[in-house]
Short mmCIF file of C-alpha atoms and ligand atoms in Angstrom, two decimals:
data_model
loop_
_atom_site.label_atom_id
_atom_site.label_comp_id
_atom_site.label_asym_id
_atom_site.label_seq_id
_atom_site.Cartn_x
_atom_site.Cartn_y
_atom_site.Cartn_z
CA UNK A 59 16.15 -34.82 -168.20
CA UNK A 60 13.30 -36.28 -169.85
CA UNK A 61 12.73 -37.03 -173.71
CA UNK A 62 10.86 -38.56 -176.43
CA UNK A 63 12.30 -40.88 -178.40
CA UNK A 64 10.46 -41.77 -181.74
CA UNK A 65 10.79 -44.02 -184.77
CA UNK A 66 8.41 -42.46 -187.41
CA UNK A 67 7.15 -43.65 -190.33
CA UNK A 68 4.05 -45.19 -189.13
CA UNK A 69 0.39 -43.77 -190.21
CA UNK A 70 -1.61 -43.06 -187.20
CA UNK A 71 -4.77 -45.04 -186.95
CA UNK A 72 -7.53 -45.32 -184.16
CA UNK A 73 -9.65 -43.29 -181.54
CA UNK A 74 -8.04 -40.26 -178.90
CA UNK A 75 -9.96 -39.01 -176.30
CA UNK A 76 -9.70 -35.25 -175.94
CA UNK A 77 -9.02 -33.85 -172.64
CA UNK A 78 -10.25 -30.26 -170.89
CA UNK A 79 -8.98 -27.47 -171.93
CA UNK A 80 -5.91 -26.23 -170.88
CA UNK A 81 -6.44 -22.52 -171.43
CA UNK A 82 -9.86 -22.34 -169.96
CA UNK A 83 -9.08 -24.78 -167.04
CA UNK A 84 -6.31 -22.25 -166.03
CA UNK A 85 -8.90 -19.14 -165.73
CA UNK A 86 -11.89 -21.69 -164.43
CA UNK A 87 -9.23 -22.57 -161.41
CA UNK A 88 -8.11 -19.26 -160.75
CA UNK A 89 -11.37 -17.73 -160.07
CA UNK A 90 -13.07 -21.03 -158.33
CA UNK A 91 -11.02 -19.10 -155.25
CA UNK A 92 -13.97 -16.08 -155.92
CA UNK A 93 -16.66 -17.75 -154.03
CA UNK A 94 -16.65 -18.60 -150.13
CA UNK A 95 -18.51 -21.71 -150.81
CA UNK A 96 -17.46 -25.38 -152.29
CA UNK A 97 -16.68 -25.41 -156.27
CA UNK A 98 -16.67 -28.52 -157.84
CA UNK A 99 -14.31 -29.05 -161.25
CA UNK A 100 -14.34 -31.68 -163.35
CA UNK A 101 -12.82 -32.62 -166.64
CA UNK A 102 -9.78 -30.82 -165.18
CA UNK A 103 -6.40 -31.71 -167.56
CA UNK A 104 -3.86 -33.20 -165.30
CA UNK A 105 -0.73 -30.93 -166.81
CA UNK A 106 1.93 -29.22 -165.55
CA UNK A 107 0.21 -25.64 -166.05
CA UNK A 108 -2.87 -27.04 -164.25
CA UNK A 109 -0.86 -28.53 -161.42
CA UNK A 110 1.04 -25.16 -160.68
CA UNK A 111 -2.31 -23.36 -160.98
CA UNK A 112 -3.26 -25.43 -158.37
CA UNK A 113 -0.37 -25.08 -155.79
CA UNK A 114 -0.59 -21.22 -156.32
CA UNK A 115 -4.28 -21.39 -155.23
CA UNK A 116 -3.53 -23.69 -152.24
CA UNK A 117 -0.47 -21.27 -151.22
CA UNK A 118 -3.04 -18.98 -150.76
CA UNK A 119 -4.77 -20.56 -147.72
CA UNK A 120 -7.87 -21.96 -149.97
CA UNK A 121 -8.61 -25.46 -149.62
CA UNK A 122 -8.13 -27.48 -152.48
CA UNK A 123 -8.95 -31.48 -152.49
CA UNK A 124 -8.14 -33.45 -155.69
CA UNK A 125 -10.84 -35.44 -156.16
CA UNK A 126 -9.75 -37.65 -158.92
CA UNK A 127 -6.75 -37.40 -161.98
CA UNK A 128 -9.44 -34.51 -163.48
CA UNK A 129 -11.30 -33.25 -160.80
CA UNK A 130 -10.99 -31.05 -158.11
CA UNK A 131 -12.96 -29.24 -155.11
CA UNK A 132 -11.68 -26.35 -154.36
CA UNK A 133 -13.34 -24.15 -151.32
CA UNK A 134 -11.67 -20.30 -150.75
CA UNK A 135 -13.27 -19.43 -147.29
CA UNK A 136 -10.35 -19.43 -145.33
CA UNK A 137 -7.90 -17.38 -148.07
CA UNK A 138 -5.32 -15.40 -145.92
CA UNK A 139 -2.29 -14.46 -148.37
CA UNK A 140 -3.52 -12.36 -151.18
CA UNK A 141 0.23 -12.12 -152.81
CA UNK A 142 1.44 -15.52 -154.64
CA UNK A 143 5.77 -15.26 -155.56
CA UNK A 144 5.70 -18.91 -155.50
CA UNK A 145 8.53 -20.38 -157.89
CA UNK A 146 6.05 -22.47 -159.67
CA UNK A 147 3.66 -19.73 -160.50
CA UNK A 148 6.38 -18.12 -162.20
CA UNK A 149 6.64 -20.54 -164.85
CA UNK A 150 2.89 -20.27 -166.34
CA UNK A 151 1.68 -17.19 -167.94
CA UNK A 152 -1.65 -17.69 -166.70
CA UNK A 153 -0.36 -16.87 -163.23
CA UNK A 154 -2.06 -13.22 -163.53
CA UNK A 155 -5.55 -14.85 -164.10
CA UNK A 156 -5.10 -15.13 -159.82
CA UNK A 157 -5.13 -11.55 -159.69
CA UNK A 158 -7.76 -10.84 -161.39
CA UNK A 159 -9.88 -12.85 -158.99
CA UNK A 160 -8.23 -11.78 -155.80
CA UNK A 161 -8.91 -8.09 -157.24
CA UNK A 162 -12.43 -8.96 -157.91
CA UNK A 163 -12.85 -10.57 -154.67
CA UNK A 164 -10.88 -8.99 -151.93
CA UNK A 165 -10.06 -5.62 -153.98
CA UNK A 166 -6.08 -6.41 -153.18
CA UNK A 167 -3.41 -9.19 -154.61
CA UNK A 168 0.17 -9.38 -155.69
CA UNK A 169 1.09 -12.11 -157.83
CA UNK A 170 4.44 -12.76 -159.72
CA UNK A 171 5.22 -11.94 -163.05
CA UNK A 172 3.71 -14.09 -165.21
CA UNK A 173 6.15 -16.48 -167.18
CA UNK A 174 5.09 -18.25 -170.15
CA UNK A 175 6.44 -19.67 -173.36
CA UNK A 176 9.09 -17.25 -175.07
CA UNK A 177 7.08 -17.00 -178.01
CA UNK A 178 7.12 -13.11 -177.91
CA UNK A 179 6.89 -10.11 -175.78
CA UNK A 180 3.40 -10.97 -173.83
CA UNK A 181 2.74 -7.92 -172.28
CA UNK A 182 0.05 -7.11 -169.86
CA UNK A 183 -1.00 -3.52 -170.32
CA UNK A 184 -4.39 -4.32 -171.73
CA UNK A 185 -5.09 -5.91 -168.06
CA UNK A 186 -3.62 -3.62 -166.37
CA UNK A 187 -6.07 -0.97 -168.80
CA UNK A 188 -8.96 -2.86 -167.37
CA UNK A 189 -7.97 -3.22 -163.69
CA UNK A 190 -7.35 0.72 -163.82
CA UNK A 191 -10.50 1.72 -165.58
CA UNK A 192 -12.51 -0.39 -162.46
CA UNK A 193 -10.71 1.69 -160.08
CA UNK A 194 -7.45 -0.60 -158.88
CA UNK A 195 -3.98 1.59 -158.99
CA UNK A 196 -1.73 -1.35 -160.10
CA UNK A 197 2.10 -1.32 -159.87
CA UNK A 198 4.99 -3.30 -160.88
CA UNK A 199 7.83 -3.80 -158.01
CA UNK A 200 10.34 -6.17 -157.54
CA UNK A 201 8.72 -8.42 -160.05
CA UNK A 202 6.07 -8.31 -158.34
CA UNK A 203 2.23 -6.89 -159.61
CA UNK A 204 0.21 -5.23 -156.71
CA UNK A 205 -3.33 -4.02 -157.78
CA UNK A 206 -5.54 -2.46 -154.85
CA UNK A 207 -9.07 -0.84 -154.59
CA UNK A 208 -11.02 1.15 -152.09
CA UNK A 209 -13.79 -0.09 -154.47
CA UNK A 210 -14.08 -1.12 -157.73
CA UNK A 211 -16.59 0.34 -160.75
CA UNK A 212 -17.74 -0.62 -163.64
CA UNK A 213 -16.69 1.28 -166.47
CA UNK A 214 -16.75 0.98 -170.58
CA UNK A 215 -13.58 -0.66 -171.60
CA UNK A 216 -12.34 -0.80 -175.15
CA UNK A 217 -9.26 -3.29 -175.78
CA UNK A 218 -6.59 -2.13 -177.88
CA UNK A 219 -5.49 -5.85 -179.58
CA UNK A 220 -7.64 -8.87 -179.20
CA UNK A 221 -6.32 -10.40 -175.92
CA UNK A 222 -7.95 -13.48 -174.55
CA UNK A 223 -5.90 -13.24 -170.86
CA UNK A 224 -7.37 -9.59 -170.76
CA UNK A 225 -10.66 -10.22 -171.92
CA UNK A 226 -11.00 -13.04 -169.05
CA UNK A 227 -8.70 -11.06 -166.11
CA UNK A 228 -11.29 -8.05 -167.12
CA UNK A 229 -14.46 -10.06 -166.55
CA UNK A 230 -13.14 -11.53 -163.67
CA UNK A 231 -12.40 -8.11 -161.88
CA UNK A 232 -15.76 -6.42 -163.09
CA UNK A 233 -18.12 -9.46 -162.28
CA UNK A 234 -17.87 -8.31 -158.17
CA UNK A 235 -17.67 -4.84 -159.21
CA UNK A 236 -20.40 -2.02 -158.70
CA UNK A 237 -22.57 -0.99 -161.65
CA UNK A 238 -22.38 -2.42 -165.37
CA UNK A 239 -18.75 -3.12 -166.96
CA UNK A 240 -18.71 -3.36 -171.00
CA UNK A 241 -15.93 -5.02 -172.36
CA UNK A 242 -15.30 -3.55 -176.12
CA UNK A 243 -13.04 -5.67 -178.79
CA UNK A 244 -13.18 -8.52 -176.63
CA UNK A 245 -11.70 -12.28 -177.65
CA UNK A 246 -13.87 -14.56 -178.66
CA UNK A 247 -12.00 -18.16 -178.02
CA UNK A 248 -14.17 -20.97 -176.83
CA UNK A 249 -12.29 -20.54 -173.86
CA UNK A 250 -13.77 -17.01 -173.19
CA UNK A 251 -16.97 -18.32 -173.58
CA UNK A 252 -16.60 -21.50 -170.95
CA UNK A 253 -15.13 -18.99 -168.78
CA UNK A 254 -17.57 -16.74 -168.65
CA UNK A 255 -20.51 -19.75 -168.22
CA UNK A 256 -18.12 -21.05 -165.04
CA UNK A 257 -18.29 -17.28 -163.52
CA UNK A 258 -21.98 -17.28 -164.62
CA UNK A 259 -23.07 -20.97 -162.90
CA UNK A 260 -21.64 -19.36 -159.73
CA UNK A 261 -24.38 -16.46 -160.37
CA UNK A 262 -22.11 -13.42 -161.83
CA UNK A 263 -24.36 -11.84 -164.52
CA UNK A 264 -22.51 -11.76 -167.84
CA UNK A 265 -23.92 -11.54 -171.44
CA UNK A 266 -22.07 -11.58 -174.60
CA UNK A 267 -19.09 -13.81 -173.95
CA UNK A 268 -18.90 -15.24 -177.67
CA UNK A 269 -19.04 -11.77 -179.33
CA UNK A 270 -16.52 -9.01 -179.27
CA UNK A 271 -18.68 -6.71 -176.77
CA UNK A 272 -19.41 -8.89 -173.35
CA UNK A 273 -21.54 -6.82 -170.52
CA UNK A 274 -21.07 -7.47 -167.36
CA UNK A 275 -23.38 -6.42 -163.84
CA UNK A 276 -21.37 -6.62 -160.66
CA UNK A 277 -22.80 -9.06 -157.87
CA UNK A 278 -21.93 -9.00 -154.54
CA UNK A 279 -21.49 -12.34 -154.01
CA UNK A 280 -20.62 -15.64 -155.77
CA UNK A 281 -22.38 -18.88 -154.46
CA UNK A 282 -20.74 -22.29 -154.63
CA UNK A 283 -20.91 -24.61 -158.47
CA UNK A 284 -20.22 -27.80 -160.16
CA UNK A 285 -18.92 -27.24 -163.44
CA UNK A 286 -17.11 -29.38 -166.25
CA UNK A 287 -15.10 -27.96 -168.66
CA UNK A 288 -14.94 -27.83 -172.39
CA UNK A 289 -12.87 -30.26 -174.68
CA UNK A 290 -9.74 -29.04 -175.18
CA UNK A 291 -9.49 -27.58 -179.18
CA UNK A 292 -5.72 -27.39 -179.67
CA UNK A 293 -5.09 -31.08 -178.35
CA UNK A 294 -7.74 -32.23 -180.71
CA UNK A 295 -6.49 -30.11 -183.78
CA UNK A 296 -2.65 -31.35 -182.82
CA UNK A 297 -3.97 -34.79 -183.41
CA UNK A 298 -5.44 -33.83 -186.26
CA UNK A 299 -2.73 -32.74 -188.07
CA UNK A 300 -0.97 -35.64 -186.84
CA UNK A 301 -2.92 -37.76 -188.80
CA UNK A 302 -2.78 -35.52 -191.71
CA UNK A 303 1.06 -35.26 -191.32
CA UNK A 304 1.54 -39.39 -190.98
CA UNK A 305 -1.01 -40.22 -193.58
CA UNK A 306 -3.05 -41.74 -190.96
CA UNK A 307 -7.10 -41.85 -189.72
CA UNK A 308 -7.30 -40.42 -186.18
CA UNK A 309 -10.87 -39.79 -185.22
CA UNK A 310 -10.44 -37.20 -182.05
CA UNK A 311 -13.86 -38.18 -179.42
CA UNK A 312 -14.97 -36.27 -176.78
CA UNK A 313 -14.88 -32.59 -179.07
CA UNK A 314 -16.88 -29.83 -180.04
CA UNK A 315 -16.65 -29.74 -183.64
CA UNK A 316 -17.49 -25.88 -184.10
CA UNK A 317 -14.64 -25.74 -182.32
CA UNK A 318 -12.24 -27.01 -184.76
CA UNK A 319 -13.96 -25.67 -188.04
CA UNK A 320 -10.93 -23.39 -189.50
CA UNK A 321 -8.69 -26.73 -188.32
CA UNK A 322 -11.13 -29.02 -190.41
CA UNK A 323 -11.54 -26.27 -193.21
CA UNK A 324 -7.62 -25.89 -193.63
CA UNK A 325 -7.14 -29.96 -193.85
CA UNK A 326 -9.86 -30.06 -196.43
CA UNK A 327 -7.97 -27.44 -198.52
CA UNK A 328 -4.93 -30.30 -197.68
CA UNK A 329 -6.93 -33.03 -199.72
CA UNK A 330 -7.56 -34.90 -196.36
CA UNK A 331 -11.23 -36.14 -195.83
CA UNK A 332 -13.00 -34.74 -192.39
CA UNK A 333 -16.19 -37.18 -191.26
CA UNK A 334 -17.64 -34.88 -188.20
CA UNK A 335 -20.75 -36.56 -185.48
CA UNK A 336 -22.04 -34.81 -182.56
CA UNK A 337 -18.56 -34.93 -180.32
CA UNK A 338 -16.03 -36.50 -182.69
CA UNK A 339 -13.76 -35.58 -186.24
CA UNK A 340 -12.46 -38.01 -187.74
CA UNK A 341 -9.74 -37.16 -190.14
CA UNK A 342 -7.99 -39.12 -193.44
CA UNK A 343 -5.33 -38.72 -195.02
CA UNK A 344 -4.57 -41.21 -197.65
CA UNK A 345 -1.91 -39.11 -200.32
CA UNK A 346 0.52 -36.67 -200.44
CA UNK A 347 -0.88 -33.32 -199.10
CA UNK A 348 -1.79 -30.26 -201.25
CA UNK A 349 0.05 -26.70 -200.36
CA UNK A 350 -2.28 -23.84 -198.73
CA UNK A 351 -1.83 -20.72 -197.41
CA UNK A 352 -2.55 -20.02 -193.49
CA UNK A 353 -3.08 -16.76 -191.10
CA UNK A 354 -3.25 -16.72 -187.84
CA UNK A 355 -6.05 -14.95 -186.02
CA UNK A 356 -8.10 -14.55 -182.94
CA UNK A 357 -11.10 -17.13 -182.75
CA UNK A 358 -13.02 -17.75 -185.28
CA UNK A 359 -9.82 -17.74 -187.78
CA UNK A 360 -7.55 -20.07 -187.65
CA UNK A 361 -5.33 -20.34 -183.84
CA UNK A 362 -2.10 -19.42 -183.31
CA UNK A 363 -1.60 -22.33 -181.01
CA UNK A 364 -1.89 -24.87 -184.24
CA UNK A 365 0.08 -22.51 -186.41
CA UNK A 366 3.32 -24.76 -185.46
CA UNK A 367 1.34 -27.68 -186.35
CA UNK A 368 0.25 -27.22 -189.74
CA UNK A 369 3.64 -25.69 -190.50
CA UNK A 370 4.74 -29.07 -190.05
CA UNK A 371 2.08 -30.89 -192.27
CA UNK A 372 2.79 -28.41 -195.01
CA UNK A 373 6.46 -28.94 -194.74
CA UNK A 374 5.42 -32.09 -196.46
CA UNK A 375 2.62 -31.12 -198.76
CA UNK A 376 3.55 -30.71 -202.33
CA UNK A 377 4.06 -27.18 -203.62
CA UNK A 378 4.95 -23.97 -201.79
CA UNK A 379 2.44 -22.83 -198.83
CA UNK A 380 2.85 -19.62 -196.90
CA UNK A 381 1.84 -19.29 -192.78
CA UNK A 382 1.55 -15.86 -191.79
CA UNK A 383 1.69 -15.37 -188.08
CA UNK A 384 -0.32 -12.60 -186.74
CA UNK A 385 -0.54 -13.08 -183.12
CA UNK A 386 2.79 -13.28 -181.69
CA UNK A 387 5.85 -11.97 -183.07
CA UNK A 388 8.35 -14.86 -182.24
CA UNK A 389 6.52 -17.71 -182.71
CA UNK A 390 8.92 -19.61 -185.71
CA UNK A 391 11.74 -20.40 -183.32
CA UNK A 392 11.30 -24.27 -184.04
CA UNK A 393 11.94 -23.82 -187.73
CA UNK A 394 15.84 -23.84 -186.89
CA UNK A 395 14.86 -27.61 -185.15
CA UNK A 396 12.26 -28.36 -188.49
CA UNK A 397 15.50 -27.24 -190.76
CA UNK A 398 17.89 -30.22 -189.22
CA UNK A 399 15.03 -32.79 -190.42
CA UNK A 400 15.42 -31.73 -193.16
CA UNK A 401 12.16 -29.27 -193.95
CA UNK A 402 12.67 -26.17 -196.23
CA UNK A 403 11.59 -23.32 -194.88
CA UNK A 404 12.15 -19.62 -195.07
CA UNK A 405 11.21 -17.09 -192.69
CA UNK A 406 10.85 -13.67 -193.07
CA UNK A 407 9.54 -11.49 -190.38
CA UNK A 408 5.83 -13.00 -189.44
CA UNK A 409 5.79 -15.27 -192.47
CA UNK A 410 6.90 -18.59 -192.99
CA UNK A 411 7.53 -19.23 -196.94
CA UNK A 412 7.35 -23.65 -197.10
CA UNK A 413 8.74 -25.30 -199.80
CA UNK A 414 7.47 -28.94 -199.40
CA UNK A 415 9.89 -31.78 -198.91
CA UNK A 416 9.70 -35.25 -200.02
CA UNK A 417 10.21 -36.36 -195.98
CA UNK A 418 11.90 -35.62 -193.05
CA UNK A 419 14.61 -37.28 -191.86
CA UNK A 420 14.92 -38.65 -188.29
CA UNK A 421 17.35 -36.28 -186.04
CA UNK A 422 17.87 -34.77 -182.21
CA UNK A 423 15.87 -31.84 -181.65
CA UNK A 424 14.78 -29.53 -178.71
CA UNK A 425 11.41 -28.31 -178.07
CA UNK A 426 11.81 -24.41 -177.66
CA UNK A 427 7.77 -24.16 -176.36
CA UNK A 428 4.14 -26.03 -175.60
CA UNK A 429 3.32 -25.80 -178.97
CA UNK A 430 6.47 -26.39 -180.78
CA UNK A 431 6.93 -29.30 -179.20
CA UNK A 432 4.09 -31.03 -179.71
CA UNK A 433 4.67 -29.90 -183.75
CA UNK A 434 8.36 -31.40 -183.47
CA UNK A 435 6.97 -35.04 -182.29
CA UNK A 436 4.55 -34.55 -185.45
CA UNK A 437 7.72 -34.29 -187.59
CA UNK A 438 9.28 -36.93 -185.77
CA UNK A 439 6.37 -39.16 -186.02
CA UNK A 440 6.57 -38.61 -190.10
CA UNK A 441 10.83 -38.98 -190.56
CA UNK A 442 12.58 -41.87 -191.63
CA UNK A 443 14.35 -43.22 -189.03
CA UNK A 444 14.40 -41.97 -185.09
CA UNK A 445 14.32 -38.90 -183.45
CA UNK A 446 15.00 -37.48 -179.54
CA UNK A 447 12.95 -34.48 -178.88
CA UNK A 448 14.30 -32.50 -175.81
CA UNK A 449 13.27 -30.07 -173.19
CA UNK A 450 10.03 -32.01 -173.36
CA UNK A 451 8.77 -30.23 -170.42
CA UNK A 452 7.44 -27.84 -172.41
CA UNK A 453 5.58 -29.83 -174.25
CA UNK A 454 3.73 -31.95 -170.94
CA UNK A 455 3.15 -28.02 -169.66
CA UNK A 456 -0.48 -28.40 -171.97
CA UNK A 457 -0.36 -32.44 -173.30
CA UNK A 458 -1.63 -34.96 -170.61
CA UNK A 459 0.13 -38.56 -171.45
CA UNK A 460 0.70 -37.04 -175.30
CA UNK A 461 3.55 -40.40 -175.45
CA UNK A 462 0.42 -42.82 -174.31
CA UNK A 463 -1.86 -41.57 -176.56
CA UNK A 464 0.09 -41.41 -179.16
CA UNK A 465 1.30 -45.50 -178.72
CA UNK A 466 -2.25 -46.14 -178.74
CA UNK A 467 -2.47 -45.03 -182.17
CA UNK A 468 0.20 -47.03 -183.48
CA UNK A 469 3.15 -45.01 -182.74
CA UNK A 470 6.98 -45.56 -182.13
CA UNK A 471 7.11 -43.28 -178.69
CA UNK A 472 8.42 -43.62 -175.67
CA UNK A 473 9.57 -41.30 -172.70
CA UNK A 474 13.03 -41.83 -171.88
CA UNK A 475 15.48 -40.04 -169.96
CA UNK A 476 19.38 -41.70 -170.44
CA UNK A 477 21.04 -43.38 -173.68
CA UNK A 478 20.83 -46.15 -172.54
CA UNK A 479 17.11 -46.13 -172.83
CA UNK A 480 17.36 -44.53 -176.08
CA UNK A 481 19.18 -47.66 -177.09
CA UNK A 482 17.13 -50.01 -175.90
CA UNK A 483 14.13 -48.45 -177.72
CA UNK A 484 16.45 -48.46 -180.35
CA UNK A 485 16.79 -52.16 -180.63
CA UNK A 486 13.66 -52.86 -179.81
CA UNK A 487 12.36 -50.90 -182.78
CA UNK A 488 14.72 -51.55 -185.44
C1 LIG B 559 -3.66 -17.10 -174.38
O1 LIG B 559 -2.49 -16.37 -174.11
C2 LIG B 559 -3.22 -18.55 -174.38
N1 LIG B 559 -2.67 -18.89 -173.07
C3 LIG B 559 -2.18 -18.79 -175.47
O2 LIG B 559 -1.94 -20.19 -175.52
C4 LIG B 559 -2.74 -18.37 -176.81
O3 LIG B 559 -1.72 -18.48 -177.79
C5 LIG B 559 -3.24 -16.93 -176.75
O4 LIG B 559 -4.19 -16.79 -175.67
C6 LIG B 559 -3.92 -16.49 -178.04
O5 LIG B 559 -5.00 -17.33 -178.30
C7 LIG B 559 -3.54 -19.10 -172.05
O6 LIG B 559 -4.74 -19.00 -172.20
C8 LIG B 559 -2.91 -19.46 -170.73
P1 LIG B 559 -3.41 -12.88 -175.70
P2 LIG B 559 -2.62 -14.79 -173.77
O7 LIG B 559 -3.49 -11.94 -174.55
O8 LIG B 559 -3.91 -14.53 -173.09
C9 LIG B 559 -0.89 -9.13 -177.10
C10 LIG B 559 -0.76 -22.17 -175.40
O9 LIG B 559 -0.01 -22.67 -176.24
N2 LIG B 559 -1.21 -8.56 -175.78
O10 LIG B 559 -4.65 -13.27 -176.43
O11 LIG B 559 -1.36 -14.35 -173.14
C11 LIG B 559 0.02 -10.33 -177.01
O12 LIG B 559 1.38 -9.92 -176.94
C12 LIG B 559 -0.65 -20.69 -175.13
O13 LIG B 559 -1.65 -22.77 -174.76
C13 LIG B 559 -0.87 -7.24 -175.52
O14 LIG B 559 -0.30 -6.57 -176.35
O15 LIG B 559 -2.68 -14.20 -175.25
C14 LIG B 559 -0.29 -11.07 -178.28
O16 LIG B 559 0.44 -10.48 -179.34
C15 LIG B 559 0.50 -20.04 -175.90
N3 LIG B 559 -1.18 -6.72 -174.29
C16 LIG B 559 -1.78 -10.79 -178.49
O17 LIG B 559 -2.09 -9.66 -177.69
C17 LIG B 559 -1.83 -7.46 -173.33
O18 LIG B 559 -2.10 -6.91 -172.24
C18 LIG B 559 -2.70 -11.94 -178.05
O19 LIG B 559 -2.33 -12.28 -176.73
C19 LIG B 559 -2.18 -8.79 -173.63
C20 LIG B 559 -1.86 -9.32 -174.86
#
């Protein structure tokens, strides 16, 4: 089994170059199988989740050529299985985005289950709301979700929580559908939005992807696109608080800074300095950071996905600092790991009360999800002495060569998987 090993200690210093994004590859992918003709992705992550999207679409008869590490043509003419049970679909969440675009498309499709980190229930009535409000009967058996159509209709839709994977299965279904759709309370991620300009540049007509209403009018037909997608904003705020956590000066390239504006405004509340250009932040961190107090919430507030992150970097700030989690409702299960390197946190319920600690203190640790994980090598990356974070397949789920990158900014990392390695890495380091 694969790990990280880590000596920490060392300020990160230089230039990363941000990937795609993981979360609106994922959707992008799974409805590139809605048109008959030849879609063109680039700026594709290469990542586990990606990877898995990609065998699920070629299971289902589609042709899909990998072009390059981050791009991909993918043509769905010839689909002829519209139910995916795969084993590797089962072990990404986005695995329903697949039937939203076979519903849209062929007004049938079965797909698994999704999976998905175990960072909370994850339910998936609000799709299964907006599937049924177009028309589809949907039904659950044998793990399996089957949604079928005679026809599919638009219809006003009002969502009762702020779910991205809704909001995006939703406009998927509706954008072949007949007559208007209107999507009420709907997420507002960047990720919605590049989502909704992929389905767009393959001529769906959809306006208001951005806000929390989105209107869609059902085409018949969707023609053939080359598309890139955005910079991925969790991988660039992860670095980010990297360098925040390690004292460093990471400037992330390749970003959309709007992006990361409730990343850049928390660090500045965190004494660290935050330079932004055009497509890069750079971020420094020169003393001890100041407490703060954090909520999680839907785009524009600040993401759940870097709520593990910051936890981290105010772990060590000085003073006590509060996260509240309002997204999920199990997503401080790496605390238990933070507590053995020696952090000081309580938790109670959705909020994490952070009493900040002089350091952390090398130790073995497991990664108990994506995001976690990559907070866990922050920690690492700050402790005196070394550190073996496990179950790192997790982490490489939505971090493409997060080990390389990080060596190129100075630090003590390297994948391993036996003691033996560990020990040499040891002595190599010491
Ligand atoms: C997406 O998950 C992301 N995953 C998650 O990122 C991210 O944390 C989340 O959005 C929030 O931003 C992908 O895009 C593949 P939601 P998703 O539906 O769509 C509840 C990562 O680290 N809910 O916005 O599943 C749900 O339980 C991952 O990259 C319902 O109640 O999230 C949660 O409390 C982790 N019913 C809240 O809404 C539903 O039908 C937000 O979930 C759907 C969701």
């Amino acid at each position: 089994m694969e790990k990280y090993v880590i000596k920490g200690g060392v300020p990160l210093v230089g230039e990363v170059e941000i990937g795609g994004a993981k979360n609106a590859a994922l959707a992008i992918l799974a409805a590139a199988i809605m048109s008959d003709e030849t879609v063109y992705i680039d700026n594709m992550p290469d990542e586990a989740d990606t990877n898995a999207m990609l065998q699920a679409i070629s299971s289902t008869g589609a042709f899909v050529d990998r072009t390059g590490r981050h791009s991909v043509k993918i043509n769905a003419s010839q689909i002829h299985d519209y139910t995916i049970e795969n084993d590797y679909i089962k072990k990404i969440r986005a695995s329903y985005y697949l039937l939203g675009a076979l519903l849209g498309k062929y007004k049938k499709a079965g797909v698994v289950l999704p999976g998905g980190c175990n960072i909370g229930l994850r339910p998936i009535d609000q799709h299964i709301k907006g599937f049924t409000a177009l028309g589809a009967s949907v039904n659950i058996e044998h793990g399996i979700i089957d949604a079928r159509a005679d026809k599919l209709v638009g219809s006003h839709i009002y969502l009762d929580v702020v779910s991205v994977g809704a909001t995006i299965n939703i406009m998927m279904a509706a954008a072949m559908a007949e007559g208007k759709t209107i999507i009420e309370n709907a997420a507002k991620e960047p990720h919605v939005v590049d989502f909704a300009n992929f389905l767009n540049s393959m001529g769906a007509n959809i306006k208001g992807a951005g806000t929390d209403v989105i209107r869609i009018k059902g085409v018949e037909k969707f023609h053939g696109t080359e598309y890139t997608i955005i910079p991925d904003q969790i991988e660039a705020g992860t670095f980010m608080l990297a360098a925040a956590a390690t004292k460093g000066d990471i400037t992330v390239k390749n970003v959309i800074p709007k992006h990361l504006e409730s990343i850049s405004a928390k660090l500045i509340e965190m004494g660290c300095q935050i330079q932004e250009s055009d497509d890069a932040v750079r971020v420094v961190a020169t003393r001890r950071l100041q407490n703060t107090h954090v909520k999680t919430l839907p785009y524009p507030g600040y993401p759940t996905d870097m709520q593990p992150q910051i936890t981290v970097a105010l772990g060590l700030a000085s003073g006590i600092s509060i996260v509240t989690e309002s997204i999920f409702e199990n997503r401080f299960k790496y605390v238990d790991e933070l507590t053995r390197m020696g952090a000081s946190i309580k938790v109670e319920g959705s909020t994490a009360i952070i009493e900040g600690v002089d350091k952390y203190t090398g130790a073995v640790v497991s990664a108990p999800d994506l995001r976690a994980g990559a907070a866990l090598v922050i920690a690492a990356l700050t402790a005196e002495g070394y550190s073996t974070i496990e179950d790192i397949k997790y982490i490489e789920r939505g971090y493409e060569d997060l080990d390389v990158k990080l060596r190129e900014l100075g630090a003590h990392i390297e994948k391993v998987d036996s003691d033996r390695d560990i020990q040499k890495f040891k002595l190599k380091n010491a």
